Amino acid sequence: MYRSHTNGALRLADVNEEVTLSGWVQKVRNKGFMIWVDLRDRYGITQLILDEERTDAAVFETAKSLGREFVIQVKGTVIERVSKNPKMETGDIEILVSELTILNASKTPPFTIEDDTDGGEELRMQYRYLDIRRNPVKNNLIFRAKVTQAVRNYLSSDGFIEVETPYLIKSTPEGARDFVVPSRMNEGQFYALPQSPQTFKQLLMVGGMDKYFQIVKCFRDEDLRADRQPEFTQIDCEMAFIEQEDILNVFEGMTRHLLKEINGVEVGDFPRMQYDDAMRIYGNDKPDIRFDMKFGELNEVAQHKDFGVFNNAELVVGIAVPGGNSYSRKEIDKLINWVKRPQVGALGMVYSRCNDDGSFKSSVDKFYDQDDLAKWAEVTGAKSGDLICILSGDKNKVRAQLSALRMELAERLGLRDPKVFAPLWVVDFPLLELDEETGHYHAMHHPFTSPKPGQMELLDTNPGEVKANAYDLVLNGNEIGGGSIRIHDKQMQATMLKHLGFSDEDAKAQFGFLMDAFEYGAPPHGGLAFGLDRLVAILGGQETIRDFIAFPKNNSGRDVMIDAPAPIDDKQLTELSLMLNLKS
Amino acid sequence: MYRSHTNGALRLADVNEEVTLSGWVQKVRNKGFMIWVDLRDRYGITQLILDEERTDAAVFETAKSLGREFVIQVKGTVIERVSKNPKMETGDIEILVSELTILNASKTPPFTIEDDTDGGEELRMQYRYLDIRRNPVKNNLIFRAKVTQAVRNYLSSDGFIEVETPYLIKSTPEGARDFVVPSRMNEGQFYALPQSPQTFKQLLMVGGMDKYFQIVKCFRDEDLRADRQPEFTQIDCEMAFIEQEDILNVFEGMTRHLLKEINGVEVGDFPRMQYDDAMRIYGNDKPDIRFDMKFGELNEVAQHKDFGVFNNAELVVGIAVPGGNSYSRKEIDKLINWVKRPQVGALGMVYSRCNDDGSFKSSVDKFYDQDDLAKWAEVTGAKSGDLICILSGDKNKVRAQLSALRMELAERLGLRDPKVFAPLWVVDFPLLELDEETGHYHAMHHPFTSPKPGQMELLDTNPGEVKANAYDLVLNGNEIGGGSIRIHDKQMQATMLKHLGFSDEDAKAQFGFLMDAFEYGAPPHGGLAFGLDRLVAILGGQETIRDFIAFPKNNSGRDVMIDAPAPIDDKQLTELSLMLNLKS
């Protein structure tokens, strides 16, 4: 061992003790006759002191040569500091150094190893091993480990068995793109990396494991949007002989436990909201309910005048911005420009100021009178001093636009407090989703999700209306988990796959093993998966998952530190029975 | 919830309680007027009873239709059994059924769901979800989860942080073959799946994480020998500011903890043995020390007569088989044939019987007298009643052959008791290993292993003699873990790679990021990795890792249940800028 103590350990009670410390040189202050060194490791910082009087001359000389991030080992005596530093845990003491060994020198790091570093994102990613030395990154990784271990202990105590499912599986064309892995031993054939262990966990239920979980890497070869990673981690769970209510209870318990154990926050019963209500009230299936600004649908009270924009709209909908009447005309114009950005896509925004005297002043006073505007205030719940923002158009689009505006305003108003936690179950998701490009329906959750009882018949007549036993757990406006009760009947699964456009042949080739399994006594079952990266980030009071991943990839799916992916040898390609077929 | 209790829960104290149970039909006994059903789930079996008198006629009819592995739900009353079954935990009670629902029917399973099934390996793998319903497999998976959780809790309590390292990394030609993953977004480029997180854990040490662990899947595209899997699980660990002694202590502590917590076995300090001694005494770098039969080297006492076979041999070496004098001539001939099998490869075997009267009778009495044979007995530690088995030839080969014989004899003599645990550290491994085919040296552990201090110089003159700070943990004749102190100096790493045949260019391309990292204050560090599959199997008293993996692959790397790997669409190939280049 290169140390008797870590750099976070020593206190006044240790004064006069002879100790050996090791770590990185955080800072050197050289006053000529006296040198202080801040010595850092994972556990903290301890101050070292060397002076011409008390320190051996050779040791003093060595200390003069130290640079930032040198790795050193020192022996010395713990002494009480003359000027204590109450901000440091070890701030009452320092080490009077008697021996000093440089274990490894360091070049000057490309950015400062400080909480607020001068390094940009790209540089920090290239030298991620240096970035990890910084407290914010280091603490995030330790926090992640703590959350993960808490999840494992909670589920294990509750009778869940962690089972490892395979990573080299079979490619299925459903859902996102698979990453594939050519097989050398099976010429011309490929494994796929799992997008989730979905079918395997269902087979474990057929196999009688009863309660399964796994914290597991999953893979999706998608064009990466901001803050998506090609590999990500799921808390994957499945239970047999349960109904939706049981799943919600178990994982509400787990989430409440995490909030208590990790964040020290007590949360009561999680509210539940139907998907249709979430869309109607918040324009979003993952509403942030830490704040209000509920949608008010204004068709009835806004489509009776000559204002064509509203009259031709499928939906006219507004929100009351608390205190928004204080916005200047210029600020409101900025808001209007904000909703007109291509990322949001609104054509314009109508507003109505709610004055302190109870009167209203709107951007459409030409068409609407005070009575109309009073009704708008009533429907949106606006009070004196608020600003009502109204969008109109195609229902789905306008809801998404107003939801974006609601989140943006909440951010500006400081209503998204990362220390407040507002979980919410969104339930009764639609089974199918219309792909507007192809005109085909595809599974909103996945093809194994069970429709609600008695709704199977609607599949033929009105597929978009079929509701599923599917649910999401939403935390502070983020989907942190989602799941469903599964189909466990072969015939129903076959019908479902047919509706999703699979030929009998494809269905058999892709999912034959699962449907076969359903013929040998499959129990009713269902489950849920949490996105661990996102969950950890939100519990950590942040929203960027990359900050909670040790070695993340960039938006092109590259690891810029190790420079991967990279070309491989022709010999390797030949062994895999492959040739490159480059487009460019 | 489809049940009020599991099938392992009910006892006499629950008599008269109304319960709801669900599970699989294990067995139906139909006596005409009375039907018993054994209802099974993960937790146990509960007996159900229905009779014409007390049971509703419709329910009774339904019960008649039940077949093996049907999934049912019943309601009923807990009653005391007339004839109790003390072998069953629920054997004091049964359930008088009032309602019965068939939740899912089952075809007759292709093999019996019993502890001793009639299903062969291949059939069981194809229907692995049914195999998992069997107690031996189910219990192995639960056992694995328990061991894994114990490891995590132990290491977490000891300040280790579990950090997830990436799965999509960079291919390196060193070591076994990588599985590669074509990148769609980076045309013509490939990720590799990690053979281990080796470089990442070293970078975490450079990053100051200090104590790291991870239970993680690793991948090797090797031609599969028996009981190897293309994907396997490691307990991967690394520590900074430590020396070899510290690593051995930490992981000896962990292993001792597992033996105590999982197996209830207390083990003292683990013996340590130098690699050279292990090879000399047991002919093997992972000796099973649950039993003796140490090698006795006989060159001095066997090469002084006219027996050319011995005289021309590099090594003459024997073991004393306890009680082996009782073997008939025929049995000994069988042993001789056993060592001559191609898998062992000996040319023959000399033996000497140790008679009860102190005399000897050998197969080479023509050449050796009683005094010679007495010396052989002395060197091999043979006592009256033993049989000395002697092989000769090339040192490395003959050691391997005699080691195989030693293990085979121990097996036959019942000396390999799976309930006895004999851990052992083997230390001071050679740094390099000569590849006899190519004549090149390659790293015995891996290219990041540090030579012992002062031995770097030998690299040029006698590379095979250089010893490394490398160690294996051996348990009952199996390597369950191995590791080393790593190089943390850029120059030494560069020298090492040069000796392993890397050009400067290749070294930079493959490991440049690691060597760069060594320039920014890399601390001394080292670590170890356990093979979880093997560890779990041995703790579970078995040697076949496949029995402890939920969904293993066969010897061709195929998952016969899901039928993977499989061909992929041309469209997928084109997207990946690839073409097939089949050899056949």
PDB file of C-alpha atoms in Angstrom, chain B residues 172-306:
ATOM      1  CA  THR B 172      -7.222  -4.774 -30.961  1.00  0.00           C
ATOM      2  CA  PRO B 173      -5.369  -7.610 -32.636  1.00  0.00           C
ATOM      3  CA  GLU B 174      -3.723  -8.723 -29.376  1.00  0.00           C
ATOM      4  CA  GLY B 175      -5.100 -11.758 -27.579  1.00  0.00           C
ATOM      5  CA  ALA B 176      -8.134 -13.686 -28.743  1.00  0.00           C
ATOM      6  CA  ARG B 177     -10.280 -12.634 -31.686  1.00  0.00           C
ATOM      7  CA  ASP B 178     -12.677  -9.760 -31.161  1.00  0.00           C
ATOM      8  CA  PHE B 179     -16.303  -9.802 -32.116  1.00  0.00           C
ATOM      9  CA  VAL B 180     -16.786  -6.689 -34.223  1.00  0.00           C
ATOM     10  CA  VAL B 181     -19.805  -4.469 -34.787  1.00  0.00           C
ATOM     11  CA  PRO B 182     -20.048  -2.554 -38.060  1.00  0.00           C
ATOM     12  CA  SER B 183     -20.865   1.125 -37.612  1.00  0.00           C
ATOM     13  CA  ARG B 184     -23.549   2.474 -39.905  1.00  0.00           C
ATOM     14  CA  MET B 185     -22.846   6.082 -39.046  1.00  0.00           C
ATOM     15  CA  ASN B 186     -19.094   5.741 -39.540  1.00  0.00           C
ATOM     16  CA  GLU B 187     -18.826   4.051 -42.905  1.00  0.00           C
ATOM     17  CA  GLY B 188     -16.378   1.173 -43.225  1.00  0.00           C
ATOM     18  CA  GLN B 189     -15.558   1.336 -39.536  1.00  0.00           C
ATOM     19  CA  PHE B 190     -16.185  -1.156 -36.754  1.00  0.00           C
ATOM     20  CA  TYR B 191     -16.578  -1.245 -33.032  1.00  0.00           C
ATOM     21  CA  ALA B 192     -15.345  -4.280 -31.141  1.00  0.00           C
ATOM     22  CA  LEU B 193     -17.014  -5.929 -28.185  1.00  0.00           C
ATOM     23  CA  PRO B 194     -14.679  -5.983 -25.174  1.00  0.00           C
ATOM     24  CA  GLN B 195     -12.702  -9.118 -24.351  1.00  0.00           C
ATOM     25  CA  SER B 196     -12.428  -7.406 -20.985  1.00  0.00           C
ATOM     26  CA  PRO B 197     -12.669  -3.795 -19.803  1.00  0.00           C
ATOM     27  CA  GLN B 198      -8.908  -3.873 -19.233  1.00  0.00           C
ATOM     28  CA  THR B 199      -7.856  -0.547 -20.727  1.00  0.00           C
ATOM     29  CA  PHE B 200     -10.939   1.249 -19.403  1.00  0.00           C
ATOM     30  CA  LYS B 201     -10.367   0.128 -15.861  1.00  0.00           C
ATOM     31  CA  GLN B 202      -6.781   1.269 -16.110  1.00  0.00           C
ATOM     32  CA  LEU B 203      -8.013   4.644 -17.375  1.00  0.00           C
ATOM     33  CA  LEU B 204     -10.381   4.808 -14.393  1.00  0.00           C
ATOM     34  CA  MET B 205      -7.313   4.422 -12.185  1.00  0.00           C
ATOM     35  CA  VAL B 206      -5.586   7.226 -14.096  1.00  0.00           C
ATOM     36  CA  GLY B 207      -8.856   9.099 -13.517  1.00  0.00           C
ATOM     37  CA  GLY B 208      -8.535   8.703  -9.773  1.00  0.00           C
ATOM     38  CA  MET B 209     -11.455   6.320  -9.152  1.00  0.00           C
ATOM     39  CA  ASP B 210      -9.067   4.474  -6.827  1.00  0.00           C
ATOM     40  CA  LYS B 211     -11.139   1.305  -6.323  1.00  0.00           C
ATOM     41  CA  TYR B 212     -13.251   0.062  -9.213  1.00  0.00           C
ATOM     42  CA  PHE B 213     -15.271  -3.023  -9.876  1.00  0.00           C
ATOM     43  CA  GLN B 214     -17.806  -4.146 -12.408  1.00  0.00           C
ATOM     44  CA  ILE B 215     -19.706  -7.317 -13.062  1.00  0.00           C
ATOM     45  CA  VAL B 216     -19.669  -7.275 -16.801  1.00  0.00           C
ATOM     46  CA  LYS B 217     -20.172  -9.339 -19.923  1.00  0.00           C
ATOM     47  CA  CYS B 218     -17.070  -9.976 -22.020  1.00  0.00           C
ATOM     48  CA  PHE B 219     -16.765 -11.493 -25.475  1.00  0.00           C
ATOM     49  CA  ARG B 220     -14.256 -13.722 -27.247  1.00  0.00           C
ATOM     50  CA  ASP B 221     -14.646 -15.028 -30.755  1.00  0.00           C
ATOM     51  CA  GLU B 222     -12.737 -18.234 -30.183  1.00  0.00           C
ATOM     52  CA  ASP B 223     -13.227 -21.688 -31.554  1.00  0.00           C
ATOM     53  CA  LEU B 224     -15.167 -22.981 -28.623  1.00  0.00           C
ATOM     54  CA  ARG B 225     -13.710 -25.700 -26.523  1.00  0.00           C
ATOM     55  CA  ALA B 226     -16.001 -27.664 -24.281  1.00  0.00           C
ATOM     56  CA  ASP B 227     -17.593 -25.465 -21.656  1.00  0.00           C
ATOM     57  CA  ARG B 228     -16.486 -22.146 -23.109  1.00  0.00           C
ATOM     58  CA  GLN B 229     -18.977 -19.487 -24.094  1.00  0.00           C
ATOM     59  CA  PRO B 230     -18.497 -16.666 -26.627  1.00  0.00           C
ATOM     60  CA  GLU B 231     -19.984 -14.321 -24.037  1.00  0.00           C
ATOM     61  CA  PHE B 232     -19.069 -14.711 -20.399  1.00  0.00           C
ATOM     62  CA  THR B 233     -19.237 -12.669 -17.238  1.00  0.00           C
ATOM     63  CA  GLN B 234     -16.344 -11.221 -15.282  1.00  0.00           C
ATOM     64  CA  ILE B 235     -16.059  -9.696 -11.858  1.00  0.00           C
ATOM     65  CA  ASP B 236     -13.599  -7.064 -12.947  1.00  0.00           C
ATOM     66  CA  CYS B 237     -11.607  -5.128 -10.342  1.00  0.00           C
ATOM     67  CA  GLU B 238      -8.829  -2.570 -10.205  1.00  0.00           C
ATOM     68  CA  MET B 239      -7.143  -0.584  -7.435  1.00  0.00           C
ATOM     69  CA  ALA B 240      -4.661   2.275  -7.369  1.00  0.00           C
ATOM     70  CA  PHE B 241      -1.809   3.011  -4.967  1.00  0.00           C
ATOM     71  CA  ILE B 242      -1.506  -0.653  -4.104  1.00  0.00           C
ATOM     72  CA  GLU B 243       1.013  -3.426  -4.355  1.00  0.00           C
ATOM     73  CA  GLN B 244       0.447  -7.079  -5.183  1.00  0.00           C
ATOM     74  CA  GLU B 245       0.079  -7.930  -1.510  1.00  0.00           C
ATOM     75  CA  ASP B 246      -2.862  -5.525  -1.140  1.00  0.00           C
ATOM     76  CA  ILE B 247      -4.724  -7.044  -4.064  1.00  0.00           C
ATOM     77  CA  LEU B 248      -4.236 -10.557  -2.772  1.00  0.00           C
ATOM     78  CA  ASN B 249      -5.525  -9.523   0.643  1.00  0.00           C
ATOM     79  CA  VAL B 250      -8.638  -7.791  -0.655  1.00  0.00           C
ATOM     80  CA  PHE B 251      -9.731 -10.605  -2.933  1.00  0.00           C
ATOM     81  CA  GLU B 252      -8.754 -13.324  -0.524  1.00  0.00           C
ATOM     82  CA  GLY B 253     -11.081 -11.519   1.885  1.00  0.00           C
ATOM     83  CA  MET B 254     -13.839 -11.437  -0.698  1.00  0.00           C
ATOM     84  CA  THR B 255     -13.467 -15.101  -1.583  1.00  0.00           C
ATOM     85  CA  ARG B 256     -13.388 -16.097   2.075  1.00  0.00           C
ATOM     86  CA  HIS B 257     -16.545 -14.039   2.615  1.00  0.00           C
ATOM     87  CA  LEU B 258     -18.308 -15.820  -0.259  1.00  0.00           C
ATOM     88  CA  LEU B 259     -17.289 -19.259   1.002  1.00  0.00           C
ATOM     89  CA  LYS B 260     -18.666 -18.357   4.409  1.00  0.00           C
ATOM     90  CA  GLU B 261     -21.824 -16.544   3.306  1.00  0.00           C
ATOM     91  CA  ILE B 262     -22.763 -18.800   0.401  1.00  0.00           C
ATOM     92  CA  ASN B 263     -21.365 -22.160   1.438  1.00  0.00           C
ATOM     93  CA  GLY B 264     -21.074 -21.813   5.197  1.00  0.00           C
ATOM     94  CA  VAL B 265     -17.448 -22.893   4.980  1.00  0.00           C
ATOM     95  CA  GLU B 266     -14.705 -21.212   7.000  1.00  0.00           C
ATOM     96  CA  VAL B 267     -11.339 -21.154   5.250  1.00  0.00           C
ATOM     97  CA  GLY B 268      -8.067 -19.952   6.779  1.00  0.00           C
ATOM     98  CA  ASP B 269      -5.307 -17.995   5.057  1.00  0.00           C
ATOM     99  CA  PHE B 270      -4.977 -19.046   1.446  1.00  0.00           C
ATOM    100  CA  PRO B 271      -1.669 -20.774   0.735  1.00  0.00           C
ATOM    101  CA  ARG B 272       0.562 -19.160  -1.879  1.00  0.00           C
ATOM    102  CA  MET B 273       2.659 -21.024  -4.348  1.00  0.00           C
ATOM    103  CA  GLN B 274       5.102 -19.832  -6.945  1.00  0.00           C
ATOM    104  CA  TYR B 275       4.206 -20.653 -10.500  1.00  0.00           C
ATOM    105  CA  ASP B 276       7.456 -22.600 -10.909  1.00  0.00           C
ATOM    106  CA  ASP B 277       6.670 -24.681  -7.826  1.00  0.00           C
ATOM    107  CA  ALA B 278       3.115 -25.355  -8.978  1.00  0.00           C
ATOM    108  CA  MET B 279       4.461 -26.646 -12.273  1.00  0.00           C
ATOM    109  CA  ARG B 280       7.126 -28.755 -10.546  1.00  0.00           C
ATOM    110  CA  ILE B 281       4.907 -30.203  -7.815  1.00  0.00           C
ATOM    111  CA  TYR B 282       1.594 -30.516  -9.651  1.00  0.00           C
ATOM    112  CA  GLY B 283       2.554 -30.134 -13.322  1.00  0.00           C
ATOM    113  CA  ASN B 284      -0.118 -27.478 -13.538  1.00  0.00           C
ATOM    114  CA  ASP B 285      -0.560 -23.775 -12.850  1.00  0.00           C
ATOM    115  CA  LYS B 286      -3.968 -24.391 -11.295  1.00  0.00           C
ATOM    116  CA  PRO B 287      -3.371 -27.346  -9.008  1.00  0.00           C
ATOM    117  CA  ASP B 288      -6.161 -28.968  -7.085  1.00  0.00           C
ATOM    118  CA  ILE B 289      -4.730 -29.138  -3.573  1.00  0.00           C
ATOM    119  CA  ARG B 290      -7.731 -30.846  -1.989  1.00  0.00           C
ATOM    120  CA  PHE B 291      -5.592 -33.978  -2.212  1.00  0.00           C
ATOM    121  CA  ASP B 292      -1.913 -34.833  -2.215  1.00  0.00           C
ATOM    122  CA  MET B 293      -0.257 -36.997  -4.900  1.00  0.00           C
ATOM    123  CA  LYS B 294       2.563 -34.497  -5.280  1.00  0.00           C
ATOM    124  CA  PHE B 295       5.008 -35.075  -8.095  1.00  0.00           C
ATOM    125  CA  GLY B 296       8.317 -36.711  -7.218  1.00  0.00           C
ATOM    126  CA  GLU B 297      11.072 -35.951  -9.727  1.00  0.00           C
ATOM    127  CA  LEU B 298      13.024 -39.142 -10.217  1.00  0.00           C
ATOM    128  CA  ASN B 299      15.829 -38.189 -12.609  1.00  0.00           C
ATOM    129  CA  GLU B 300      18.528 -38.663  -9.948  1.00  0.00           C
ATOM    130  CA  VAL B 301      17.277 -42.020  -8.779  1.00  0.00           C
ATOM    131  CA  ALA B 302      16.136 -43.421 -12.129  1.00  0.00           C
ATOM    132  CA  GLN B 303      18.689 -42.391 -14.724  1.00  0.00           C
ATOM    133  CA  HIS B 304      21.651 -44.457 -13.433  1.00  0.00           C
ATOM    134  CA  LYS B 305      20.698 -47.812 -14.923  1.00  0.00           C
ATOM    135  CA  ASP B 306      20.392 -49.157 -18.441  1.00  0.00           C
TER     136      ASP B 306
END
